[in-house]
Amino acid sequence: MSQLQAEQELLKPKKKNSAGAFLLSVVLHVGLLALLAGLFFFEPPKGAKGNAPKGERIDAVMINTDTLLAQQAAERARKAEIARQKQAKIAAEKRRAAEEKAALEARLKAEQLAKQQAEQLAKQKAEQLAQEKAKLEAQAKAELAARLKAEQLAQQKAAQLAQEKAKLEAQAKAELAARLKAEQLAQQKAAQAAQEKAELQKRLKAEALAKAEAEKLAQTKAREAEKAKKTLAEERKYQAQLRSVDEFLDGSTLSVTNATSQTAQGGQRAKGEETCSKLTGYLHDICIPLQRNFAANKFLAGETCVVRIHIAANGDITNTERVQGSVPACGAAMESIARTQVLPAPPNHQARIQTYTFTH
């Protein structure tokens, strides 16, 4: 509205100037008519006689009233036309001002409407953008939550798979250990069964032979009993000699007989070491300490004894079992084991049951 008021203010001076010009024109025309009328009706005063210069001529002027009236009518018509033109011009200017005012108001109204529409569109656009932004933020949050949940599930799944894998590996190891242990036990049982079978077959064969040669077997047993008694006596004598050796080592006197016995024992130990040289592996390692004490008994020449020795992981002897062999030989074998007490540690420091044959 400020622009419309400015245009109206511009129109006001124009109207005022037009009215002033018209009034000025009327005043000038009235003045001109008054001057002409004064000239037409004015008569100079007659002077006194003798006062007028002699020989002076005065010309008279005649005015044609018709011409004057026609001129006055034409002037009035011209003035009326000028006034009409001025009025038409003023009316045109008023119309143009009204049209400009209407156009200005229409333009201002259109601008106001456009501004309102633009503001409304901007508001709608802002609301739409805010809604889209909120939607995108909600979507991003949902995607982030879904991704985090998927990662958490993946981690849980990986941990579960790792636990299952470890469990399966432990189970497989336990099953392998159990299978190996079962196979070892089965092998031991099979070996024991084979040995028992061999012993059974041997016993059955012996029983068959015993049945076939009852008398011969009885005589043989008698001779073996006699020989056993003799061997036991010799063993006792040998033990006495050994005690004499121990006394000598403690500071006692050594007799000529003990010296001779010691020489014989050295020869027997050399023979025991020769026996161990034929063995390999862990049997060779335990043969030397076991055979050293066993080989010193000269009364056991040609005798053997098979024993089963329980050996701990550190080499300690925890138990012994007689398998087969004569009473004197197995007695000497048990004494040798008792004196030895500790053997070299088994391979991989694993406790084991070792079958060993004492040979003289």
CSV table of N, CA, C and O in Angstrom, one decimal, residues 1 29 33 72 74 87 89 147 160 175 201-202 243 250 270 273 290 328 333 349 359:
chain,number,residue,atom,x,y,z
A,1,MET,N,0.8,-1.2,0.0
A,1,MET,CA,0.0,0.0,0.0
A,1,MET,C,0.9,1.2,0.0
A,1,MET,O,0.4,2.3,-0.4
A,29,HIS,N,-7.8,36.2,-20.1
A,29,HIS,CA,-8.7,36.5,-21.1
A,29,HIS,C,-9.7,37.6,-20.7
A,29,HIS,O,-10.0,38.5,-21.5
A,33,LEU,N,-10.2,41.2,-22.7
A,33,LEU,CA,-11.5,41.8,-23.1
A,33,LEU,C,-11.7,43.2,-22.5
A,33,LEU,O,-12.2,44.1,-23.2
A,72,GLN,N,-14.7,37.7,-30.1
A,72,GLN,CA,-14.9,37.3,-28.8
A,72,GLN,C,-15.6,35.9,-28.7
A,72,GLN,O,-15.2,35.1,-27.8
A,74,ALA,N,-15.2,33.5,-31.0
A,74,ALA,CA,-14.2,32.5,-31.3
A,74,ALA,C,-13.3,32.3,-30.1
A,74,ALA,O,-12.8,31.2,-29.9
A,87,GLN,N,-10.5,19.5,-19.2
A,87,GLN,CA,-11.3,18.6,-18.4
A,87,GLN,C,-11.2,17.1,-18.9
A,87,GLN,O,-11.1,16.2,-18.1
A,89,LYS,N,-8.6,16.0,-20.4
A,89,LYS,CA,-7.2,15.5,-19.9
A,89,LYS,C,-7.2,15.1,-18.5
A,89,LYS,O,-6.7,14.1,-18.0
A,147,ARG,N,21.5,-53.8,12.3
A,147,ARG,CA,22.8,-54.2,12.0
A,147,ARG,C,23.5,-54.6,13.3
A,147,ARG,O,24.2,-55.6,13.4
A,160,GLN,N,29.2,-69.6,20.0
A,160,GLN,CA,28.5,-70.9,20.2
A,160,GLN,C,29.2,-71.9,19.3
A,160,GLN,O,29.5,-73.1,19.8
A,175,GLU,N,37.6,-89.4,23.2
A,175,GLU,CA,37.3,-90.7,22.5
A,175,GLU,C,38.5,-91.4,22.0
A,175,GLU,O,38.7,-92.6,22.0
A,201,GLN,N,48.1,-124.6,26.9
A,201,GLN,CA,48.5,-125.6,26.0
A,201,GLN,C,49.7,-126.4,26.5
A,201,GLN,O,49.7,-127.7,26.4
A,202,LYS,N,50.6,-125.6,27.1
A,202,LYS,CA,51.8,-126.3,27.6
A,202,LYS,C,51.4,-127.2,28.8
A,202,LYS,O,51.9,-128.3,29.0
A,243,ARG,N,77.0,-112.0,52.7
A,243,ARG,CA,77.0,-111.3,54.0
A,243,ARG,C,78.5,-111.1,54.4
A,243,ARG,O,78.8,-110.0,55.0
A,250,ASP,N,82.3,-103.2,55.1
A,250,ASP,CA,82.0,-102.4,56.3
A,250,ASP,C,83.3,-102.3,57.2
A,250,ASP,O,83.3,-101.7,58.2
A,270,ALA,N,80.1,-110.0,34.5
A,270,ALA,CA,80.5,-109.8,33.1
A,270,ALA,C,79.6,-110.6,32.1
A,270,ALA,O,79.2,-110.1,31.1
A,273,GLU,N,76.4,-108.6,31.9
A,273,GLU,CA,76.5,-107.5,30.9
A,273,GLU,C,76.5,-107.9,29.5
A,273,GLU,O,76.0,-107.2,28.6
A,290,LEU,N,69.3,-104.7,36.9
A,290,LEU,CA,68.7,-105.9,37.4
A,290,LEU,C,69.6,-107.1,37.3
A,290,LEU,O,69.7,-107.9,38.2
A,328,PRO,N,64.4,-121.3,43.0
A,328,PRO,CA,65.7,-120.6,43.4
A,328,PRO,C,65.9,-119.4,42.5
A,328,PRO,O,66.3,-118.3,42.9
A,333,ALA,N,65.8,-113.6,41.6
A,333,ALA,CA,65.3,-112.5,40.8
A,333,ALA,C,64.6,-111.5,41.7
A,333,ALA,O,64.8,-110.3,41.6
A,349,HIS,N,58.1,-90.9,30.4
A,349,HIS,CA,57.7,-90.8,31.8
A,349,HIS,C,56.3,-91.3,32.0
A,349,HIS,O,55.5,-90.7,32.8
A,359,THR,N,68.2,-114.1,33.4
A,359,THR,CA,69.0,-115.3,32.8
A,359,THR,C,70.3,-115.3,33.4
A,359,THR,O,71.0,-114.3,33.6
